Short mmCIF file of C-alpha atoms and ligand atoms in Angstrom, two decimals:
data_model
loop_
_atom_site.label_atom_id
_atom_site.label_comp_id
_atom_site.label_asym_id
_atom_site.label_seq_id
_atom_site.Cartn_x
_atom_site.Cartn_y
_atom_site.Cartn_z
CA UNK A 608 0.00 0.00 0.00
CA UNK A 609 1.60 3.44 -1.26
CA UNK A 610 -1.58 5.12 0.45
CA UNK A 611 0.20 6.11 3.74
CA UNK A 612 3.11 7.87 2.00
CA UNK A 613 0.77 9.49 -0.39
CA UNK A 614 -1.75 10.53 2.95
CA UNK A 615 1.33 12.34 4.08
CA UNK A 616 2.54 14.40 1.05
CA UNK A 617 -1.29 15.62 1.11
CA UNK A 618 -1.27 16.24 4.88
CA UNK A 619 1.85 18.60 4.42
CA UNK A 620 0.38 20.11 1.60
CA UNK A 621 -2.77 20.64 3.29
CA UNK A 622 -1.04 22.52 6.33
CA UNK A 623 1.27 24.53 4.77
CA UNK A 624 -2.14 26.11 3.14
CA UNK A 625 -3.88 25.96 6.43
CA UNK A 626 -1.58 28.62 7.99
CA UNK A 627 -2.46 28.34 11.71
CA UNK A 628 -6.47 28.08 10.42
CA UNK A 629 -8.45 24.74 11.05
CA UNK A 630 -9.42 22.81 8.32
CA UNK A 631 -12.89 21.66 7.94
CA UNK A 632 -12.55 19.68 3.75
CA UNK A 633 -9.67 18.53 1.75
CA UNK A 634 -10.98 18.87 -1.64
CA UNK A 635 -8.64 16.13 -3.86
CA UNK A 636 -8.99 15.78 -7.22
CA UNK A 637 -7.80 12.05 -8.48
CA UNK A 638 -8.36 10.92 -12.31
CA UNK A 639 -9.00 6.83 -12.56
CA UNK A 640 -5.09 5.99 -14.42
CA UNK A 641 -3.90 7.66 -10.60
CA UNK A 642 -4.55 5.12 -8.42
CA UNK A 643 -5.38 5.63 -4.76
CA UNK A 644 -7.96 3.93 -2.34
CA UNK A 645 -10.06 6.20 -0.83
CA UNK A 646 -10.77 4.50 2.18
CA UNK A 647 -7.65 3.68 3.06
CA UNK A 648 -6.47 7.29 2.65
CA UNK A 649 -9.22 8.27 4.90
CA UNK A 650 -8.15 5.32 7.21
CA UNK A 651 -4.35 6.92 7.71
CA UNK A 652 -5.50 10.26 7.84
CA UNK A 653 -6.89 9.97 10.78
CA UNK A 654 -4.12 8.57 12.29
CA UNK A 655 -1.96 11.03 11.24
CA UNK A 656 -3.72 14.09 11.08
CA UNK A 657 -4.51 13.34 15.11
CA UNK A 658 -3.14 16.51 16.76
CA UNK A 659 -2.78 18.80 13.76
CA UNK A 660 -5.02 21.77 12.85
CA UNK A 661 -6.30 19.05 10.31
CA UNK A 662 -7.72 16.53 12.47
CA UNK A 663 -11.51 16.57 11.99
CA UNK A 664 -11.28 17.48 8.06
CA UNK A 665 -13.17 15.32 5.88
CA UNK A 666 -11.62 14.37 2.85
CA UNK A 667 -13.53 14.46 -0.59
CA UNK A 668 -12.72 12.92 -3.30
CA UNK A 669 -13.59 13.93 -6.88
CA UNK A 670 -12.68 11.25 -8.95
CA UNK A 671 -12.09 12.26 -12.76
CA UNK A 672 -12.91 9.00 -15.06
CA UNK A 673 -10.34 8.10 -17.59
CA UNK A 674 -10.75 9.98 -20.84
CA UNK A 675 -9.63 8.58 -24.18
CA UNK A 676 -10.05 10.44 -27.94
CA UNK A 677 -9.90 8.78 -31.32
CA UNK A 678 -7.59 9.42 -33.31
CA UNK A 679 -9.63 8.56 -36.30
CA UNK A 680 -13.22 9.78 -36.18
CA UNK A 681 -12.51 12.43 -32.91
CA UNK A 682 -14.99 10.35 -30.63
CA UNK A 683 -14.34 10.91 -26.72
CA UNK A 684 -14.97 8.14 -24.59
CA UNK A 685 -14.41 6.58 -21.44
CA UNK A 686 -12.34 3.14 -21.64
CA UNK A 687 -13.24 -0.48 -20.40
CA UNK A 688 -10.98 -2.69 -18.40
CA UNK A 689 -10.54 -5.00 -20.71
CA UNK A 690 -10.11 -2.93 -24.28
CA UNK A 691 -9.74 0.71 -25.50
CA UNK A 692 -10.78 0.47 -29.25
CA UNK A 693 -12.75 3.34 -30.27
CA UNK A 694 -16.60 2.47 -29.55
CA UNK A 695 -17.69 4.59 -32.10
CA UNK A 696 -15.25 3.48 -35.37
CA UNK A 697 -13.35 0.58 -33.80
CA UNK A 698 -9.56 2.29 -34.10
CA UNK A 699 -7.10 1.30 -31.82
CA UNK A 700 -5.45 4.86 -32.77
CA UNK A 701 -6.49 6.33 -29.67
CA UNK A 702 -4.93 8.54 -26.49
CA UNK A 703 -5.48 8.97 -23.35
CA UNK A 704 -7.38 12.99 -23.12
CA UNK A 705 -7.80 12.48 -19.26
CA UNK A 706 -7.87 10.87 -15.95
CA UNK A 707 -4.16 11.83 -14.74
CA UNK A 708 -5.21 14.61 -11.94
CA UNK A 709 -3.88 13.72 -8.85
CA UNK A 710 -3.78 17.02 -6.86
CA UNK A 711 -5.22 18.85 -3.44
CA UNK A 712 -7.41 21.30 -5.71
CA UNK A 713 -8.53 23.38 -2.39
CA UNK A 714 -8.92 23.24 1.04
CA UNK A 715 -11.84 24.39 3.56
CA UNK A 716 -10.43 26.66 6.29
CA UNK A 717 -12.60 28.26 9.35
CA UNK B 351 -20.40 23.00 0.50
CA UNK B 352 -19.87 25.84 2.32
CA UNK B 353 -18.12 28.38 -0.16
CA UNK B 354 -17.61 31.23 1.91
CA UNK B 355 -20.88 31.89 3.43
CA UNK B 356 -21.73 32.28 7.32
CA UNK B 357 -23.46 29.40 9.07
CA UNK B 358 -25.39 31.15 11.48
CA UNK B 359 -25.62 28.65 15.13
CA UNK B 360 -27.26 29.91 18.43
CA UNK B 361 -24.06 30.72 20.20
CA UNK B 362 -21.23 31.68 17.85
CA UNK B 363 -21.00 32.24 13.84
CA UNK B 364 -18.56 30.79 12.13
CA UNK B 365 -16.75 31.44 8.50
CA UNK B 366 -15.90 28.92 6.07
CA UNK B 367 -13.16 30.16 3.67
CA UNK B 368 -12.58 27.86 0.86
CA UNK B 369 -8.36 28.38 -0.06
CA UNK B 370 -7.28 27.49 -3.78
CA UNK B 371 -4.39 25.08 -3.53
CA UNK B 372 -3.76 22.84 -6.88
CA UNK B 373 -0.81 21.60 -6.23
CA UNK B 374 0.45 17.83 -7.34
CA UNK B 375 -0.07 15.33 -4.78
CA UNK B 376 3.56 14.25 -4.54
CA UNK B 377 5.10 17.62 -5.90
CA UNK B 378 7.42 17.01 -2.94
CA UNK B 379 8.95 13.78 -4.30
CA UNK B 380 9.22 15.41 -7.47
CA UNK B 381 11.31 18.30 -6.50
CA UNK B 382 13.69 15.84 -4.86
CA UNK B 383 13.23 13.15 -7.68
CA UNK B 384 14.85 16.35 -9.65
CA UNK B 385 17.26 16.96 -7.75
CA UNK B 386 18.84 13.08 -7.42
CA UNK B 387 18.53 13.74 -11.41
CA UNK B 388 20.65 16.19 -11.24
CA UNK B 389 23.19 14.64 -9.51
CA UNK B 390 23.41 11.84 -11.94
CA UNK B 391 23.57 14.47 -14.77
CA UNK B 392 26.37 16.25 -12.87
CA UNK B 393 28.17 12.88 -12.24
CA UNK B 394 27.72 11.36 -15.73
CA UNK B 395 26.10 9.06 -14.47
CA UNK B 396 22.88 6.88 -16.20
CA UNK B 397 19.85 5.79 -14.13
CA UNK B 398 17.50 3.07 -14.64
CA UNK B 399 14.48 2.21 -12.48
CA UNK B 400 12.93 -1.63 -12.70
CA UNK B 401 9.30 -2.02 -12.10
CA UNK B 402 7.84 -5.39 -12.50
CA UNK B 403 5.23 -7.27 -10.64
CA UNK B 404 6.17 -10.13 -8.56
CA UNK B 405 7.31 -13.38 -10.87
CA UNK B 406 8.17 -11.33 -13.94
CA UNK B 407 11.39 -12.64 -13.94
CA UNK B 408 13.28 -9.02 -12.70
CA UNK B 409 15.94 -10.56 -10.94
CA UNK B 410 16.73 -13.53 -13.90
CA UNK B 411 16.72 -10.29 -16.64
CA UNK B 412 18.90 -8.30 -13.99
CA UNK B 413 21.43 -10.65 -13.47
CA UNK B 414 21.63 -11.57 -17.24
CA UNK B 415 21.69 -7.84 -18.07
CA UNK B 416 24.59 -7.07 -15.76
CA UNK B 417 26.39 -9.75 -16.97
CA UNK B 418 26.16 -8.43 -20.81
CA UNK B 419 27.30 -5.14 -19.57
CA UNK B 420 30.58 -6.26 -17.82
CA UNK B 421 33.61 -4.13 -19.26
CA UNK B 422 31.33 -2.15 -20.75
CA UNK B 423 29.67 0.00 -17.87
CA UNK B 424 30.76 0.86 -14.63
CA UNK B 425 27.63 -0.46 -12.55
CA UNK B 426 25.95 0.64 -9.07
CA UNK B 427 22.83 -1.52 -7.67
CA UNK B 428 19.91 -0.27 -5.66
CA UNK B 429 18.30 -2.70 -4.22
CA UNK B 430 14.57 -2.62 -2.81
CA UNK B 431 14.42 -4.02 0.24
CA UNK B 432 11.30 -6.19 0.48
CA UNK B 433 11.87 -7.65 -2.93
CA UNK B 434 14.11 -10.33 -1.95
CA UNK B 435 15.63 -11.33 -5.00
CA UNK B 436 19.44 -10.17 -5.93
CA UNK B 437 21.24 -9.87 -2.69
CA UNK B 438 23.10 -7.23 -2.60
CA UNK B 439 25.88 -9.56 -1.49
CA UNK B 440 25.96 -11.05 -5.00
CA UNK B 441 26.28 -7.19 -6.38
CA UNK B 442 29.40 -6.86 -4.71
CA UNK B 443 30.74 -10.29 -4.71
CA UNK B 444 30.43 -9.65 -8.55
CA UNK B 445 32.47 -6.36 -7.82
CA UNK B 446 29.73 -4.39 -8.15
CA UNK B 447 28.90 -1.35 -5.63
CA UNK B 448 25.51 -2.01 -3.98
CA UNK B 449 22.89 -0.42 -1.50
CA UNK B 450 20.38 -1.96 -0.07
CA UNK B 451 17.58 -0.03 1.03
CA UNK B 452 15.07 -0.81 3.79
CA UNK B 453 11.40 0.41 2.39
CA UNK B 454 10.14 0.12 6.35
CA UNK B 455 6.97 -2.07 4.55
CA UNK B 456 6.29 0.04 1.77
CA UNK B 457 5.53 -1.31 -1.19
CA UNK B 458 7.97 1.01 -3.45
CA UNK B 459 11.05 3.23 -3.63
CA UNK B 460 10.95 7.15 -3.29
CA UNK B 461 13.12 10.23 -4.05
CA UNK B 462 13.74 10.15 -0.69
CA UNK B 463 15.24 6.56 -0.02
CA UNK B 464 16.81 6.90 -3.76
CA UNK B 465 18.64 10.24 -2.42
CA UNK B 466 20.17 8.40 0.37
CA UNK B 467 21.23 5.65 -1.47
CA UNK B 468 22.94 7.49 -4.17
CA UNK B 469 24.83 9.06 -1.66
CA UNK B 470 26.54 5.79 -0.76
CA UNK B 471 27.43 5.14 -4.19
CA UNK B 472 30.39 6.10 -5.06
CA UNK B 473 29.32 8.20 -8.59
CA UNK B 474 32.60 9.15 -9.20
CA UNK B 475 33.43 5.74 -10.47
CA UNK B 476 30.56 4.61 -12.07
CA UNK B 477 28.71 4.72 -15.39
CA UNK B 478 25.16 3.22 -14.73
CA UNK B 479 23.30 2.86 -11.58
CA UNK B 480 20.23 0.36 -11.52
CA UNK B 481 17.44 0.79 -9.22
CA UNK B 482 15.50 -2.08 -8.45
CA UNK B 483 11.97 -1.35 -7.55
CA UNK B 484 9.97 -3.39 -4.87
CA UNK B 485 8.18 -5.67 -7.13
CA UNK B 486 4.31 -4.50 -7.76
CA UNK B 487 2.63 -2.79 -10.33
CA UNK B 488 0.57 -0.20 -8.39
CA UNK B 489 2.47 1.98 -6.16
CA UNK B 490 6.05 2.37 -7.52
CA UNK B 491 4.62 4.42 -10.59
CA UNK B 492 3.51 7.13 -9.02
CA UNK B 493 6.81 7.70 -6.93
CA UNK B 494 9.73 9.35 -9.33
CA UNK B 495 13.13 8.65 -8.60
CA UNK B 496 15.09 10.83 -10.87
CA UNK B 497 16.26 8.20 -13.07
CA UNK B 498 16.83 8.60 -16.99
CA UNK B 499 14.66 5.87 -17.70
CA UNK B 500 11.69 3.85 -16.17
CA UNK B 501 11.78 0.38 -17.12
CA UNK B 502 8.74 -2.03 -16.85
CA UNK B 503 9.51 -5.94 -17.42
CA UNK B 504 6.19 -7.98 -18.31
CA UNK B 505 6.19 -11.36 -18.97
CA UNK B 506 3.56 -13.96 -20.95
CA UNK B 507 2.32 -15.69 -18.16
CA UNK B 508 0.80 -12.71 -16.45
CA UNK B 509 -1.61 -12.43 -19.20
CA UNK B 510 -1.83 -9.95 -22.56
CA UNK B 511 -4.64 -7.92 -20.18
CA UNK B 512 -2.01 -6.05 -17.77
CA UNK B 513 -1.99 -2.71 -19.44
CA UNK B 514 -5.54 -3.05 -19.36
CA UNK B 515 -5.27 -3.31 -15.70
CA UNK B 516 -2.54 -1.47 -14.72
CA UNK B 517 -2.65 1.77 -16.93
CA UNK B 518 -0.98 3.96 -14.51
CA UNK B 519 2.07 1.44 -15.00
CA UNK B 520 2.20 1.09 -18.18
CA UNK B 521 2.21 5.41 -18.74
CA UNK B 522 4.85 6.10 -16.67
CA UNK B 523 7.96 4.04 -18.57
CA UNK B 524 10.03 4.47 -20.91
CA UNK B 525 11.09 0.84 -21.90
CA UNK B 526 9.30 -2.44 -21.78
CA UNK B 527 10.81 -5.74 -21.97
CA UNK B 528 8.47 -8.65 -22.20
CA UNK B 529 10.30 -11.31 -20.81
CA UNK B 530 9.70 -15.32 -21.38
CA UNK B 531 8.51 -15.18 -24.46
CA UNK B 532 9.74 -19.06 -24.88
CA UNK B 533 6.59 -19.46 -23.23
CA UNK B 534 4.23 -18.52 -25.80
CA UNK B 535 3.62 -21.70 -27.08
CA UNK B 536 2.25 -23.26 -24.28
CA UNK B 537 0.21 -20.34 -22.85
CA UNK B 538 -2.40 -17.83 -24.45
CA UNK B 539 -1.52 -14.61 -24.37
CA UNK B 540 -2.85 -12.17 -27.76
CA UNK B 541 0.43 -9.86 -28.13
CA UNK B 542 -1.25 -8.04 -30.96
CA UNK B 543 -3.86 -7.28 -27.75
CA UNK B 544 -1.30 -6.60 -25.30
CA UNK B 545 0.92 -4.31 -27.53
CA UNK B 546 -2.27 -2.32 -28.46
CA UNK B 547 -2.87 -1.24 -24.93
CA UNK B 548 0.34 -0.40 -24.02
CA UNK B 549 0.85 1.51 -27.42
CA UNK B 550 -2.69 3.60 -26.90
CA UNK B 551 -1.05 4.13 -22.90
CA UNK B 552 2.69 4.79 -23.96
CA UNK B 553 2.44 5.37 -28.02
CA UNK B 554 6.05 4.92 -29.46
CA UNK B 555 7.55 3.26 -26.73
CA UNK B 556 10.25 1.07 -27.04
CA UNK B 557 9.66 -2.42 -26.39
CA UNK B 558 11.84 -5.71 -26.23
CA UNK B 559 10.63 -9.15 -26.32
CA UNK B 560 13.06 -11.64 -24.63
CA UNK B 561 13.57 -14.70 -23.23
CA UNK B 562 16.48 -15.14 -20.36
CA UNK B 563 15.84 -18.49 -20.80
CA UNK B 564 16.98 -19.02 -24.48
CA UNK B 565 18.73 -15.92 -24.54
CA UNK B 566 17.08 -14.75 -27.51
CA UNK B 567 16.53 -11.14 -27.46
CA UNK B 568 18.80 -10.59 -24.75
CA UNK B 569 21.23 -8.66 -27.10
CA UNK B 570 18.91 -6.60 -28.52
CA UNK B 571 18.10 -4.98 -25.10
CA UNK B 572 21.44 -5.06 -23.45
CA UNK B 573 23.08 -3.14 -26.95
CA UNK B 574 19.98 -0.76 -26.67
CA UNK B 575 20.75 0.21 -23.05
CA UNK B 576 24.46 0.57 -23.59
CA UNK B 577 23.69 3.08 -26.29
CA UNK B 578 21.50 5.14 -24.21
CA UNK B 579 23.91 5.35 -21.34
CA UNK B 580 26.92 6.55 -23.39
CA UNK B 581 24.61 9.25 -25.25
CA UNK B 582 23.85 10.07 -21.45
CA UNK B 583 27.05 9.76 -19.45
CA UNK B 584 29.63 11.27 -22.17
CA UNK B 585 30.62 14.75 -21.34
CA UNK B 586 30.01 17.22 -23.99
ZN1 LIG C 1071 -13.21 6.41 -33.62
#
């Protein structure tokens, strides 16, 4: 699990925006090709957020789906698990257009 | 949401400020992933991270791959901990400078723990340093170590699906080797299928099909990653 190292790069993030004010939300923005578990982000954050300015914020997650655009026909879809040929013209000449956010967008402050 | 607006309670009233941030998740990894790059830059020295899940066959293309590159690199190991596969014993024993590095349980290597280890390298002296990842798909591709090139080894009896799977993987390298490919035979696995995911994921990357068993391909790889190290480590 990579979720408690990646719990405290957005804990530190989260604080150094907090300046001295307590924080209520942690808005994240994660596209489906980053992978995280929510739960278990939510599970170490509480752990280590104990005794911080950031101990009660809830965490929200906004979770982007994975974008792909064909290369032949310009159709915009979102990709299977199991192929990404175009559903429109069948073309396998197609790129990934989104789903790579992985950021703290904003955070809630009182 | 409260964006900004006063909830108004019997005894107090309180403000909810909502503060912009949009920063990158692991910006702080990055920073130091660019700095250990850097350093290698600065020491002429090449760096190559292997990803791989468990049973690829890392440490049987590793040891075959340092072995093709005797006299013709100076090679450094870093070794992830909780992989268990070439001791770092055998590294030196083969007269090769090695680290080990303890992940404390996680499941991957970060700028961090790749900082400290190059710092017991001795860089001066050396022409190539391989990092050896912990061996999962998942978590070591989000974490960048500052190496010139991110390496992926697949093999054919995972399946033809993994980029399908794994996408997050299978964007973040630069090289794939898809290892065992003896093995294709006697097991199902569509490579027109597989290649077509990891092309859509990674389009143009450069691929090598081997097998450490027969040897075949071997060459191919080895010569490529010689190449890219001396366009790399040769000071202008
Ligand atoms: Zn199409």
């Amino acid at each position: 699990m990579h979720e408690l190292s990646v719990t405290q790069s957005i804990l530190d993030i989260v604080l150094q925006h907090a300046k001295d004010r307590k924080v209520q939300q942690v808005n994240l923005v994660i596209g489906q090709f980053s992978s995280i578990v929510d739960d278990s982000v939510q599970f170490y954050w509480d752990i280590i957020a104990k005794d911080t300015l950031a101990a009660e914020a809830q965490l929200h997650f906004k979770r982007i789906p994975g974008e792909m655009t064909c290369n032949s026909c310009g159709h915009v879809f979102h990709p299977g698990s199991e192929t990404f040929l175009c559903p429109s013209c069948e073309s396998s000449a197609v790129r990934v257009s989104g789903g790579r956010e992985f950021q703290v967008d904003s955070i809630d402050v009182e | 949401m409260c964006d900004g607006h006063n909830h108004s309670h019997p005894t107090h009233t309180h403000t909810t400020t909502r503060v912009p941030v949009a920063e990158q998740i692991l910006s702080a990894n990055d920073r130091i992933a660019q700095r250990n790059h850097s350093l290698l830059h600065q020491k002429h020295v090449y760096g190559i991270n292997i990803m791989a899940s468990p049973g690829a066959g890392k440490t049987s293309v590793l040891l075959k791959t340092l072995e093709a590159l005797k006299g013709r690199l100076k090679i450094g190991v870093i070794e992830g901990d909780p992989a268990g596969s070439i001791d770092t014993d055998r590294a030196i024993a083969a007269g090769m400078p090695a680290v080990q590095v303890n992940t404390g349980g996680e499941c991957h290597l970060d700028a961090v723990m790749m900082e400290d280890a190059l710092s017991q390298l001795p860089l001066d002296d050396l022409d190539l340093v391989v990092v050896e990842n912990v061996g999962n798909l998942i978590c070591p591709a989000n974490f960048r170590l500052g190496t010139h090139l991110n390496l992926v080894i697949a093999s054919i009896p995972e399946g033809d699906d993994k980029p399908y799977k794994y996408p997050g993987m299978y964007m973040g390298m630069q090289a794939l080797i898809i290892n065992k490919i003896d093995l294709l035979p006697y097991v199902p696995f569509d490579m027109e299928y597989f290649q077509q995911g990891v092309e859509v994921l990674n389009p143009g990357i450069t691929t090598f099909p081997l097998s450490c068993q027969t040897g075949e391909g071997l060459d191919a790889w080895t010569d490529w990653l010689v190449e890219q190290a001396h366009a790399e480590i040769i000071p202008e």
